[in-house]
PDB file of C-alpha atoms in Angstrom:
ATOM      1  CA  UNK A1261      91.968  98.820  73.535  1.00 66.00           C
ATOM      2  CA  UNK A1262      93.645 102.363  74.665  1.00 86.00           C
ATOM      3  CA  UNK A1263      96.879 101.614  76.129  1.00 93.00           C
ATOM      4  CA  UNK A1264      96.848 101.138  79.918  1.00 96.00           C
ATOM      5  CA  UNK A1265      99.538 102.088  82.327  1.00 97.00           C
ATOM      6  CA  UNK A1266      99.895  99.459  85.803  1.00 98.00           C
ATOM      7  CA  UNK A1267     101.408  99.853  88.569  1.00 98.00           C
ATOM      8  CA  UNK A1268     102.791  96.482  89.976  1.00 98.00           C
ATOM      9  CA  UNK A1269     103.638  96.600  93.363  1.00 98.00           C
ATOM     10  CA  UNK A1270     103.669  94.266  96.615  1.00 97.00           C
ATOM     11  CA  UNK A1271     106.214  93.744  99.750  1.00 95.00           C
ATOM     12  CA  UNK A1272     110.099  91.909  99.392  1.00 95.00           C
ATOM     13  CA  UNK A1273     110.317  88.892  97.693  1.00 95.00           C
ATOM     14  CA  UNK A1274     106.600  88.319  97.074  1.00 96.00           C
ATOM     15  CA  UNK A1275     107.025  87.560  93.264  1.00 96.00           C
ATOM     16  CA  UNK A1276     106.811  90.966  91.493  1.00 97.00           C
ATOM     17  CA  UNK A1277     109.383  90.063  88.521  1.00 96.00           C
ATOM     18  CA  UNK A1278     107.733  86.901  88.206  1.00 96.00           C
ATOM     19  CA  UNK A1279     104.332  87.845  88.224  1.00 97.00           C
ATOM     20  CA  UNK A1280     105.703  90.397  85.674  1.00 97.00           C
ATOM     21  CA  UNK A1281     107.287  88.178  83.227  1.00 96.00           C
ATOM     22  CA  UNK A1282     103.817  85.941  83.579  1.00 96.00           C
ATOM     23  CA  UNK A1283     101.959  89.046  82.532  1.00 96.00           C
ATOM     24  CA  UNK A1284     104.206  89.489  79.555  1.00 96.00           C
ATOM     25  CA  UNK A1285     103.416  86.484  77.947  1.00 94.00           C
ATOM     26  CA  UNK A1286     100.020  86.788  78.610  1.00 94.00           C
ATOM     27  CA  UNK A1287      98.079  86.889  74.786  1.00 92.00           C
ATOM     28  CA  UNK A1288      96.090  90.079  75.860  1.00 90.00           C
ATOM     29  CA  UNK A1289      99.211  91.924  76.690  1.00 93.00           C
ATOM     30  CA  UNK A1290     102.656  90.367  75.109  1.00 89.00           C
ATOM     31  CA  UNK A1291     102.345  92.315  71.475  1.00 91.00           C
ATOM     32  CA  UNK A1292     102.345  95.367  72.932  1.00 94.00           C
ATOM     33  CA  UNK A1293     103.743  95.928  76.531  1.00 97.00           C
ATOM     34  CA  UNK A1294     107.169  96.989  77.893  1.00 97.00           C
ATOM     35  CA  UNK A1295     107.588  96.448  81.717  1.00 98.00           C
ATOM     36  CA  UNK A1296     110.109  98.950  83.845  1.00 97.00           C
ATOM     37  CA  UNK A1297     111.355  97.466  86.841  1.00 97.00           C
ATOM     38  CA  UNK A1298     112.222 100.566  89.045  1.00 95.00           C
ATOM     39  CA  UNK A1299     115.168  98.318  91.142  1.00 92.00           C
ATOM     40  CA  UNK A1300     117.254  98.670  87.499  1.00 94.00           C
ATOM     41  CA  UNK A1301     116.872 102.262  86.951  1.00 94.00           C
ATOM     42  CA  UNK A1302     117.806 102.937  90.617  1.00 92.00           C
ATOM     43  CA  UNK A1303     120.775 100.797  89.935  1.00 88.00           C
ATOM     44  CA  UNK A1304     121.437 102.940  86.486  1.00 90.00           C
ATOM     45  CA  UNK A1305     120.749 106.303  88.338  1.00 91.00           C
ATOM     46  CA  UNK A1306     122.846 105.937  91.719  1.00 89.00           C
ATOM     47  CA  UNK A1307     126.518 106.431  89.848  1.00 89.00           C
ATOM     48  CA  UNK A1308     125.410 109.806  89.291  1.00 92.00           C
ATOM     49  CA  UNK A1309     124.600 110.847  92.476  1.00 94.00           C
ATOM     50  CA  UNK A1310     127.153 109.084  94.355  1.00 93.00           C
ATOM     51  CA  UNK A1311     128.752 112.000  95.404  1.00 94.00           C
ATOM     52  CA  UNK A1312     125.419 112.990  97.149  1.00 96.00           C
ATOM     53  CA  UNK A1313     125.053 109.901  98.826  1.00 95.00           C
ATOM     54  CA  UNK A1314     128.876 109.515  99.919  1.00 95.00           C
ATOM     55  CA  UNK A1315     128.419 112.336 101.602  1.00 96.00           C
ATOM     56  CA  UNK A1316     124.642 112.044 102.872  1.00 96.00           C
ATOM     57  CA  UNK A1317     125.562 108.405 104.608  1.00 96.00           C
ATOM     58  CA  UNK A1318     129.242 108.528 105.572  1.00 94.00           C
ATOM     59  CA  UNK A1319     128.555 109.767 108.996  1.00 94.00           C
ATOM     60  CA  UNK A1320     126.051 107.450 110.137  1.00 93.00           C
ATOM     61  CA  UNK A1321     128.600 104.571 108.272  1.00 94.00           C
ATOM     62  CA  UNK A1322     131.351 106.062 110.340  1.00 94.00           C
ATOM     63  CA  UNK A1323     129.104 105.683 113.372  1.00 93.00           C
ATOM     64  CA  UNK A1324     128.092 102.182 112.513  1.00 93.00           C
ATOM     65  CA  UNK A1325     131.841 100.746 111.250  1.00 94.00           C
ATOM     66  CA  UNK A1326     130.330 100.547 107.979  1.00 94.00           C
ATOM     67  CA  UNK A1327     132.732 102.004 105.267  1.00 94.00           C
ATOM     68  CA  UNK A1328     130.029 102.328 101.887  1.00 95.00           C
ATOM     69  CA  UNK A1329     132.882 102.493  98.843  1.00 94.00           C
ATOM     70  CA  UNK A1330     135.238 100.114  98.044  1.00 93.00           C
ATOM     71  CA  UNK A1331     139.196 100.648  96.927  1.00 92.00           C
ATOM     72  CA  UNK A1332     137.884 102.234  93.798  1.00 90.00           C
ATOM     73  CA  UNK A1333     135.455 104.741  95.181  1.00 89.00           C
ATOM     74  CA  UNK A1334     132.149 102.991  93.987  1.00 89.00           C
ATOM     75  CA  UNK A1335     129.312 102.337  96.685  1.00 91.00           C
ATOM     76  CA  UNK A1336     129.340  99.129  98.019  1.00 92.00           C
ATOM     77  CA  UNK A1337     125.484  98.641  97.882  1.00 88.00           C
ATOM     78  CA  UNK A1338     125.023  95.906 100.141  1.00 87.00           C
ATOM     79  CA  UNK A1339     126.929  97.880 102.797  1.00 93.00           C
ATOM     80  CA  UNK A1340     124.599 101.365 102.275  1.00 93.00           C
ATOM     81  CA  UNK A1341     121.887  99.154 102.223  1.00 88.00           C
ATOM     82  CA  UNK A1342     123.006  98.058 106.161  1.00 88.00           C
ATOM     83  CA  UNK A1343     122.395 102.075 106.698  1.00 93.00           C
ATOM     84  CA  UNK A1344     119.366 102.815 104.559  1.00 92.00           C
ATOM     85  CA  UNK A1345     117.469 100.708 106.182  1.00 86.00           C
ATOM     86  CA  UNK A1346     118.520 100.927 109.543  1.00 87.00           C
ATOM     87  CA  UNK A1347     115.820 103.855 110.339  1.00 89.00           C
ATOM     88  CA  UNK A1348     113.183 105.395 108.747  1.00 88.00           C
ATOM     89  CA  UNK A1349     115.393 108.662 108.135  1.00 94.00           C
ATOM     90  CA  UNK A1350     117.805 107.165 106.726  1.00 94.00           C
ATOM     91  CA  UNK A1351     115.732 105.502 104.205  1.00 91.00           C
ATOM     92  CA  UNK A1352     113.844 108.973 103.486  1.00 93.00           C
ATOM     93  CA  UNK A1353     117.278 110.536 102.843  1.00 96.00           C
ATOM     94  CA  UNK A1354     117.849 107.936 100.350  1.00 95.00           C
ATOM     95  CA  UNK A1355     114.335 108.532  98.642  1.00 94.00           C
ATOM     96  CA  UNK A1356     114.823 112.403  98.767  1.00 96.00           C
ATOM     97  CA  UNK A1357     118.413 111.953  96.589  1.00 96.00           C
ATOM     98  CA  UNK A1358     116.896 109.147  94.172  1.00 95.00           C
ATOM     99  CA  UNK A1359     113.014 109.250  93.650  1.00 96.00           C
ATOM    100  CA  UNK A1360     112.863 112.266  91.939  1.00 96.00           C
ATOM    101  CA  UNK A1361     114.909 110.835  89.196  1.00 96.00           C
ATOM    102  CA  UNK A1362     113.172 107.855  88.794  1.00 96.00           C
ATOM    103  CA  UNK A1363     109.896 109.659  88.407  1.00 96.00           C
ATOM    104  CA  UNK A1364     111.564 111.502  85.717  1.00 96.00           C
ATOM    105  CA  UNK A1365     112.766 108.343  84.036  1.00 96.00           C
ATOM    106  CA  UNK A1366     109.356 106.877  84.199  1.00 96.00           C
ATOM    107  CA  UNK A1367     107.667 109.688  82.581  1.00 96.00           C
ATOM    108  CA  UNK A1368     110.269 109.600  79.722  1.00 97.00           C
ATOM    109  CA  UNK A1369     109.614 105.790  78.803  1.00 97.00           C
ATOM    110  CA  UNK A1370     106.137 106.552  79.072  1.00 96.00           C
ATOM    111  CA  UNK A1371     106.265 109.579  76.933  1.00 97.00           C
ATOM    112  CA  UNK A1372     108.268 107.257  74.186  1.00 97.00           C
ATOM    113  CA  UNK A1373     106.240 104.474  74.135  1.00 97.00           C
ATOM    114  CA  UNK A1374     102.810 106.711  73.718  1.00 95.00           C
ATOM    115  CA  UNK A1375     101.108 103.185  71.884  1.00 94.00           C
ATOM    116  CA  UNK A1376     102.245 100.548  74.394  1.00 97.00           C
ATOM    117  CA  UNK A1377     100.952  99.333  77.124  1.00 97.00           C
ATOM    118  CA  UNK A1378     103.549  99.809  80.645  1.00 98.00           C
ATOM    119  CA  UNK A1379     103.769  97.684  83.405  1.00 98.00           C
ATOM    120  CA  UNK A1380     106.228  99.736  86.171  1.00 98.00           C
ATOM    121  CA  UNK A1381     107.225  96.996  88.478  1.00 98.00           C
ATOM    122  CA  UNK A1382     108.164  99.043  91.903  1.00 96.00           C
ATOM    123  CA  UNK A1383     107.942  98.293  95.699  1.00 93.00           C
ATOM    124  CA  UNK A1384     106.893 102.133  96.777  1.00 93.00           C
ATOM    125  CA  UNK A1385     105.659 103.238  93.635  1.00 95.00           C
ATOM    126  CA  UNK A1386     102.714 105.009  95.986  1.00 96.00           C
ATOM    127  CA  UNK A1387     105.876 107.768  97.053  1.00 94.00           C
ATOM    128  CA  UNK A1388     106.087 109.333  93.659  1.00 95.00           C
ATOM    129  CA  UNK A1389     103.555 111.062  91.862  1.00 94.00           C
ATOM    130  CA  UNK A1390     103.275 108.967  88.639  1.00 94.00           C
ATOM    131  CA  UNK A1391     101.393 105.762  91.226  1.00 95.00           C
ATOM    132  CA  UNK A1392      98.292 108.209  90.738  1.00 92.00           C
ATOM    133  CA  UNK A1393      98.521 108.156  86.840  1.00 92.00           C
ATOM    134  CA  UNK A1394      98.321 104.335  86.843  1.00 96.00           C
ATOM    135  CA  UNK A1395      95.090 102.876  85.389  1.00 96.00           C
ATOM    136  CA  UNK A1396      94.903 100.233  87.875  1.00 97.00           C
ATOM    137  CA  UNK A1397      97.794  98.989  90.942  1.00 98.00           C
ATOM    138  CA  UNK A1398      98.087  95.019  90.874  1.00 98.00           C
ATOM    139  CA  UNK A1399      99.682  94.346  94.646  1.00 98.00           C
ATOM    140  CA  UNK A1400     101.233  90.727  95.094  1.00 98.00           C
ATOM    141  CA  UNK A1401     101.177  89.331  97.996  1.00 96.00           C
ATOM    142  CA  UNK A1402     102.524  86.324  99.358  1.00 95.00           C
ATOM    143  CA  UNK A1403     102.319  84.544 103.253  1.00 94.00           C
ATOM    144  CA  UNK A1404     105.256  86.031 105.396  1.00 94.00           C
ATOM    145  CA  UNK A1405     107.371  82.481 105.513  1.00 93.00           C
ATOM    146  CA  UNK A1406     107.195  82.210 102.121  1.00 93.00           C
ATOM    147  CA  UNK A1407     108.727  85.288 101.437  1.00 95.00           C
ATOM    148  CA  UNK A1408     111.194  84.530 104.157  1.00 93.00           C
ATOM    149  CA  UNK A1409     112.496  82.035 102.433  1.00 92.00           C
ATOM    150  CA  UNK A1410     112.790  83.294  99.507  1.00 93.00           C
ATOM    151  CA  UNK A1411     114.214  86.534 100.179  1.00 93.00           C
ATOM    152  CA  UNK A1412     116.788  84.246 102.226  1.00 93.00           C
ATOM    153  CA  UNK A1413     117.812  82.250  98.966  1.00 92.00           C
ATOM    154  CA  UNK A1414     117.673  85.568  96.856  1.00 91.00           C
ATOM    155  CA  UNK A1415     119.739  87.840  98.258  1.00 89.00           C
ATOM    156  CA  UNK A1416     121.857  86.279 100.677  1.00 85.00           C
ATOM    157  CA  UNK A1417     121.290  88.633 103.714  1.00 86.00           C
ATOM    158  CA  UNK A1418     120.871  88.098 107.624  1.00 88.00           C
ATOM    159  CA  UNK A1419     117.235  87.357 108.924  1.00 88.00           C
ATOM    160  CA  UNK A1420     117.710  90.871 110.879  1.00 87.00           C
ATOM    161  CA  UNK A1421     118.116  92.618 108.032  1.00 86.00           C
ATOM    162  CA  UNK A1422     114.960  90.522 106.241  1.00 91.00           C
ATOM    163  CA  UNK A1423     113.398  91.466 109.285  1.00 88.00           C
ATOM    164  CA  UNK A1424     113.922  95.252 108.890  1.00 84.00           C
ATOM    165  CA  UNK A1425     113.286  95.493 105.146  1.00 87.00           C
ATOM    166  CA  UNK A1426     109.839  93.181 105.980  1.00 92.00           C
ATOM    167  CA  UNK A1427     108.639  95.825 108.672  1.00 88.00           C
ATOM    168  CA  UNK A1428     109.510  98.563 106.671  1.00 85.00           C
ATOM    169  CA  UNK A1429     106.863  97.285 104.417  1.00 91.00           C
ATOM    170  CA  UNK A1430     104.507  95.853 107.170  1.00 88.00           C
ATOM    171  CA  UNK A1431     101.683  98.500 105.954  1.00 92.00           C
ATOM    172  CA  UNK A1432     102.365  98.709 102.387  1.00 95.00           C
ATOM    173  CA  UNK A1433      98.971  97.397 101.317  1.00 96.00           C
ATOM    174  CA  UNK A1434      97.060 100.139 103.197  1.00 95.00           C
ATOM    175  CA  UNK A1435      99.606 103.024 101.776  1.00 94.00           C
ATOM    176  CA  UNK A1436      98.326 102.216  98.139  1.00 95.00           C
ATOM    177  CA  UNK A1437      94.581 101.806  99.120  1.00 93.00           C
ATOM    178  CA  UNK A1438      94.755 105.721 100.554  1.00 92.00           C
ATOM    179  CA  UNK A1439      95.735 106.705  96.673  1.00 92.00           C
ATOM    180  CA  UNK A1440      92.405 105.564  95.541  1.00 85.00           C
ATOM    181  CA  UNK A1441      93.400 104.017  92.891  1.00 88.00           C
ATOM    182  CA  UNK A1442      91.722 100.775  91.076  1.00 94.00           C
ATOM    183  CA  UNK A1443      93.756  98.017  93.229  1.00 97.00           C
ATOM    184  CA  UNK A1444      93.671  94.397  92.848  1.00 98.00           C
ATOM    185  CA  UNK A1445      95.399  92.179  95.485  1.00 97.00           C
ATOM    186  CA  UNK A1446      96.626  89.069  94.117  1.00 97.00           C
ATOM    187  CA  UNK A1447      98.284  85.844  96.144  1.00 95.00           C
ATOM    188  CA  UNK A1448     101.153  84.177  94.628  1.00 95.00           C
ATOM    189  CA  UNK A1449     101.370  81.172  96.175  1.00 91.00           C
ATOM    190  CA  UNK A1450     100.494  77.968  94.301  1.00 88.00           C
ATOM    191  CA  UNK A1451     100.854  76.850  91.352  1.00 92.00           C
ATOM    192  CA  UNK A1452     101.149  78.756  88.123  1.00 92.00           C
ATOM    193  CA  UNK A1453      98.418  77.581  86.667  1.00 95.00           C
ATOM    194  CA  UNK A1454      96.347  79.351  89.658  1.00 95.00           C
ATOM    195  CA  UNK A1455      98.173  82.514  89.135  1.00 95.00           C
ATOM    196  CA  UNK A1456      97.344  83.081  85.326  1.00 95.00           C
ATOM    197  CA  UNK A1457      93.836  82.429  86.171  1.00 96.00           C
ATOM    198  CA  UNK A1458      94.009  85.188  88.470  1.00 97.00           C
ATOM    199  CA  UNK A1459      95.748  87.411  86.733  1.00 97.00           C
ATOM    200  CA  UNK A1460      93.857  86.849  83.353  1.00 96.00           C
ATOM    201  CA  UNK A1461      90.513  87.807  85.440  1.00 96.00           C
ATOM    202  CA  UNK A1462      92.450  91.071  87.385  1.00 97.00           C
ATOM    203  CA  UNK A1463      93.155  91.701  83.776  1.00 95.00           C
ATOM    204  CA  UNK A1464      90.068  91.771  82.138  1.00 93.00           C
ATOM    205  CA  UNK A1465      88.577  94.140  84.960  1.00 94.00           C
ATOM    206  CA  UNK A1466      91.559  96.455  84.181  1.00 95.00           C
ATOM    207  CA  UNK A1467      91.236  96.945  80.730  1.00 88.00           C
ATOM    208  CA  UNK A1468      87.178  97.376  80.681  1.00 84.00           C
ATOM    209  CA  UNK A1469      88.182 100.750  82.815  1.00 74.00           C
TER     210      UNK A1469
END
Protein backbone atom coordinates (compact mmCIF):
# COMPACT_ATOMS: atom_id res chain seq x y z
CA UNK A 1 0.00 0.00 0.00
CA UNK A 2 1.41 3.79 -0.56
CA UNK A 3 2.44 5.05 2.68
CA UNK A 4 -0.24 7.00 4.56
CA UNK A 5 0.27 9.94 6.81
CA UNK A 6 -2.56 10.23 10.13
CA UNK A 7 -3.25 12.64 12.08
CA UNK A 8 -4.20 11.40 15.66
CA UNK A 9 -5.85 13.80 17.60
CA UNK A 10 -8.66 14.07 20.43
CA UNK A 11 -9.15 16.32 23.78
CA UNK A 12 -6.77 15.86 27.34
CA UNK A 13 -6.34 12.66 28.61
CA UNK A 14 -8.65 10.79 26.21
CA UNK A 15 -6.03 8.03 25.34
CA UNK A 16 -4.02 9.40 22.36
CA UNK A 17 -0.53 7.66 23.36
CA UNK A 18 -2.36 4.66 24.05
CA UNK A 19 -4.44 4.39 21.22
CA UNK A 20 -1.06 5.11 19.48
CA UNK A 21 1.02 2.43 20.85
CA UNK A 22 -2.24 0.00 20.05
CA UNK A 23 -1.93 1.13 16.47
CA UNK A 24 1.73 0.28 16.43
CA UNK A 25 1.40 -3.15 17.05
CA UNK A 26 -1.29 -3.49 14.88
CA UNK A 27 -0.04 -6.30 11.90
CA UNK A 28 -1.21 -3.86 9.08
CA UNK A 29 0.90 -1.10 10.39
CA UNK A 30 3.88 -2.23 12.97
CA UNK A 31 6.65 -3.10 10.02
CA UNK A 32 6.55 0.05 8.78
CA UNK A 33 5.27 3.06 10.90
CA UNK A 34 7.02 5.65 13.12
CA UNK A 35 4.60 7.71 15.36
CA UNK A 36 5.63 11.57 16.42
CA UNK A 37 4.06 12.66 19.44
CA UNK A 38 4.07 16.55 19.06
CA UNK A 39 4.06 17.01 23.30
CA UNK A 40 8.02 15.64 22.92
CA UNK A 41 9.15 17.85 20.24
CA UNK A 42 7.54 20.85 22.01
CA UNK A 43 9.43 19.70 25.01
CA UNK A 44 12.80 19.37 22.67
CA UNK A 45 12.05 22.79 20.95
CA UNK A 46 11.13 25.18 24.02
CA UNK A 47 15.04 25.45 25.37
CA UNK A 48 15.62 27.29 22.33
CA UNK A 49 13.23 29.77 22.51
CA UNK A 50 13.23 30.35 26.09
CA UNK A 51 14.46 33.60 25.83
CA UNK A 52 11.29 34.44 23.74
CA UNK A 53 9.03 33.08 26.10
CA UNK A 54 10.82 34.55 29.35
CA UNK A 55 10.19 37.53 28.04
CA UNK A 56 6.66 37.02 26.24
CA UNK A 57 5.10 35.65 29.82
CA UNK A 58 7.02 37.38 32.61
CA UNK A 59 4.61 40.19 32.86
CA UNK A 60 1.47 38.46 33.08
CA UNK A 61 3.64 35.92 35.75
CA UNK A 62 4.58 39.07 37.56
CA UNK A 63 0.90 40.00 37.58
CA UNK A 64 -0.22 36.60 38.68
CA UNK A 65 2.79 35.84 41.52
CA UNK A 66 3.88 33.27 39.24
CA UNK A 67 7.76 33.37 38.79
CA UNK A 68 8.25 30.78 35.35
CA UNK A 69 12.29 29.85 35.85
CA UNK A 70 13.76 28.28 38.54
CA UNK A 71 17.38 29.13 40.38
CA UNK A 72 19.02 28.01 37.20
CA UNK A 73 17.14 30.02 34.64
CA UNK A 74 15.17 27.05 32.99
CA UNK A 75 11.23 27.40 32.65
CA UNK A 76 9.44 25.85 35.19
CA UNK A 77 6.74 24.31 32.86
CA UNK A 78 4.14 23.54 35.18
CA UNK A 79 4.24 27.16 36.38
CA UNK A 80 3.98 28.75 32.48
CA UNK A 81 1.52 26.31 32.00
CA UNK A 82 -0.65 28.22 35.09
CA UNK A 83 -0.28 31.34 32.46
CA UNK A 84 -0.73 29.72 29.07
CA UNK A 85 -3.72 28.61 29.79
CA UNK A 86 -5.18 31.13 31.79
CA UNK A 87 -6.73 33.00 28.54
CA UNK A 88 -7.04 32.41 25.16
CA UNK A 89 -4.18 35.09 24.38
CA UNK A 90 -2.01 33.81 26.30
CA UNK A 91 -2.22 30.45 24.86
CA UNK A 92 -2.05 32.04 21.17
CA UNK A 93 1.19 33.78 22.24
CA UNK A 94 2.50 30.50 23.14
CA UNK A 95 1.39 28.89 19.70
CA UNK A 96 2.75 31.97 17.72
CA UNK A 97 6.55 31.33 19.46
CA UNK A 98 6.32 27.35 19.13
CA UNK A 99 4.02 26.00 16.26
CA UNK A 100 5.92 27.14 13.58
CA UNK A 101 8.75 24.99 14.65
CA UNK A 102 6.97 22.05 15.14
CA UNK A 103 5.50 22.21 11.69
CA UNK A 104 8.96 22.41 10.53
CA UNK A 105 10.01 19.39 12.54
CA UNK A 106 7.14 17.43 11.23
CA UNK A 107 7.86 18.04 7.70
CA UNK A 108 11.53 16.97 8.27
CA UNK A 109 10.61 13.41 9.77
CA UNK A 110 8.25 13.14 7.10
CA UNK A 111 10.64 14.11 4.42
CA UNK A 112 13.18 11.29 6.01
CA UNK A 113 11.03 8.62 6.33
CA UNK A 114 9.59 9.04 2.50
CA UNK A 115 8.63 4.83 2.73
CA UNK A 116 6.99 4.74 6.17
CA UNK A 117 3.93 5.14 7.21
CA UNK A 118 3.50 8.38 10.16
CA UNK A 119 1.20 8.56 12.78
CA UNK A 120 1.63 12.47 14.35
CA UNK A 121 0.00 12.13 17.67
CA UNK A 122 -1.06 16.01 18.50
CA UNK A 123 -3.96 17.71 20.43
CA UNK A 124 -4.31 20.90 17.85
CA UNK A 125 -2.74 19.45 15.01
CA UNK A 126 -5.83 21.35 12.97
CA UNK A 127 -3.58 24.94 13.85
CA UNK A 128 -0.72 24.09 11.58
CA UNK A 129 -0.77 23.54 8.07
CA UNK A 130 0.59 19.95 7.79
CA UNK A 131 -3.35 18.62 9.59
CA UNK A 132 -4.45 19.24 5.82
CA UNK A 133 -1.71 16.89 4.35
CA UNK A 134 -2.94 14.01 6.55
CA UNK A 135 -4.61 11.12 4.66
CA UNK A 136 -7.15 10.64 7.21
CA UNK A 137 -7.57 12.42 11.21
CA UNK A 138 -8.45 9.53 13.80
CA UNK A 139 -10.07 11.79 16.88
CA UNK A 140 -10.33 9.83 20.32
CA UNK A 141 -12.71 10.55 22.37
CA UNK A 142 -13.55 9.55 25.68
CA UNK A 143 -16.80 10.55 28.29
CA UNK A 144 -15.78 13.80 30.26
CA UNK A 145 -15.42 11.85 33.89
CA UNK A 146 -13.35 9.53 32.49
CA UNK A 147 -10.97 11.83 31.34
CA UNK A 148 -11.30 13.63 34.61
CA UNK A 149 -9.97 11.11 36.27
CA UNK A 150 -7.45 10.34 34.45
CA UNK A 151 -6.00 13.55 33.71
CA UNK A 152 -6.25 13.84 37.70
CA UNK A 153 -3.94 10.67 38.21
CA UNK A 154 -1.68 11.79 35.19
CA UNK A 155 -0.54 14.92 35.78
CA UNK A 156 -1.15 15.85 39.18
CA UNK A 157 -2.89 19.28 38.66
CA UNK A 158 -5.94 21.15 40.37
CA UNK A 159 -9.52 20.36 38.95
CA UNK A 160 -9.50 24.28 37.96
CA UNK A 161 -6.82 23.95 35.95
CA UNK A 162 -8.39 20.41 34.36
CA UNK A 163 -11.23 22.52 34.03
CA UNK A 164 -9.52 25.22 31.90
CA UNK A 165 -7.39 22.93 29.74
CA UNK A 166 -10.98 20.75 29.20
CA UNK A 167 -12.85 24.00 27.94
CA UNK A 168 -10.13 25.05 25.99
CA UNK A 169 -10.81 21.97 24.04
CA UNK A 170 -14.68 21.92 24.52
CA UNK A 171 -15.05 22.33 20.50
CA UNK A 172 -12.14 20.50 19.31
CA UNK A 173 -14.14 17.91 17.39
CA UNK A 174 -15.92 20.54 15.24
CA UNK A 175 -12.40 22.53 14.57
CA UNK A 176 -11.08 19.34 12.66
CA UNK A 177 -14.43 18.57 10.83
CA UNK A 178 -14.15 22.39 9.17
CA UNK A 179 -10.60 21.03 7.56
CA UNK A 180 -12.46 18.54 5.56
CA UNK A 181 -10.45 16.06 6.03
CA UNK A 182 -11.32 12.08 6.12
CA UNK A 183 -12.15 11.94 10.08
CA UNK A 184 -12.98 9.01 12.07
CA UNK A 185 -14.19 9.47 15.70
CA UNK A 186 -13.32 6.69 17.84
CA UNK A 187 -14.46 6.02 21.78
CA UNK A 188 -11.95 4.68 24.06
CA UNK A 189 -13.69 3.47 26.70
CA UNK A 190 -13.95 -0.29 27.27
CA UNK A 191 -12.06 -2.81 26.94
CA UNK A 192 -9.16 -3.29 24.60
CA UNK A 193 -10.40 -5.83 22.87
CA UNK A 194 -13.31 -3.29 21.68
CA UNK A 195 -10.80 -0.75 20.75
CA UNK A 196 -8.67 -2.89 18.22
CA UNK A 197 -11.83 -3.86 16.64
CA UNK A 198 -12.46 -0.37 16.05
CA UNK A 199 -9.47 0.71 15.11
CA UNK A 200 -8.67 -2.31 12.75
CA UNK A 201 -12.09 -1.28 10.83
CA UNK A 202 -11.13 2.87 10.96
CA UNK A 203 -8.05 1.33 9.50
CA UNK A 204 -9.06 -0.50 6.70
CA UNK A 205 -11.30 2.55 5.46
CA UNK A 206 -8.06 4.63 5.71
CA UNK A 207 -5.84 2.80 3.72
CA UNK A 208 -8.48 1.93 0.73
CA UNK A 209 -8.25 6.01 0.25
Amino acid sequence: MARKIIGLTGKMAAGKNYVTDTLLQMDILKDNTIAVDADVLVHKIVPNFMPKIIETFTPEAEKMGIKITDENGNIKRRELAKIVFSSEENLKKQEAIIHPEVERELKKIIAENPNSNIIVNATVLYKIPLAKECDAIIFIDCPTFVRLVRAKKRDGLSFGQIYKRFLSQKKLFTKYQKLNSDIYRVMNFGSKSKLERTLAKVLKQIISI
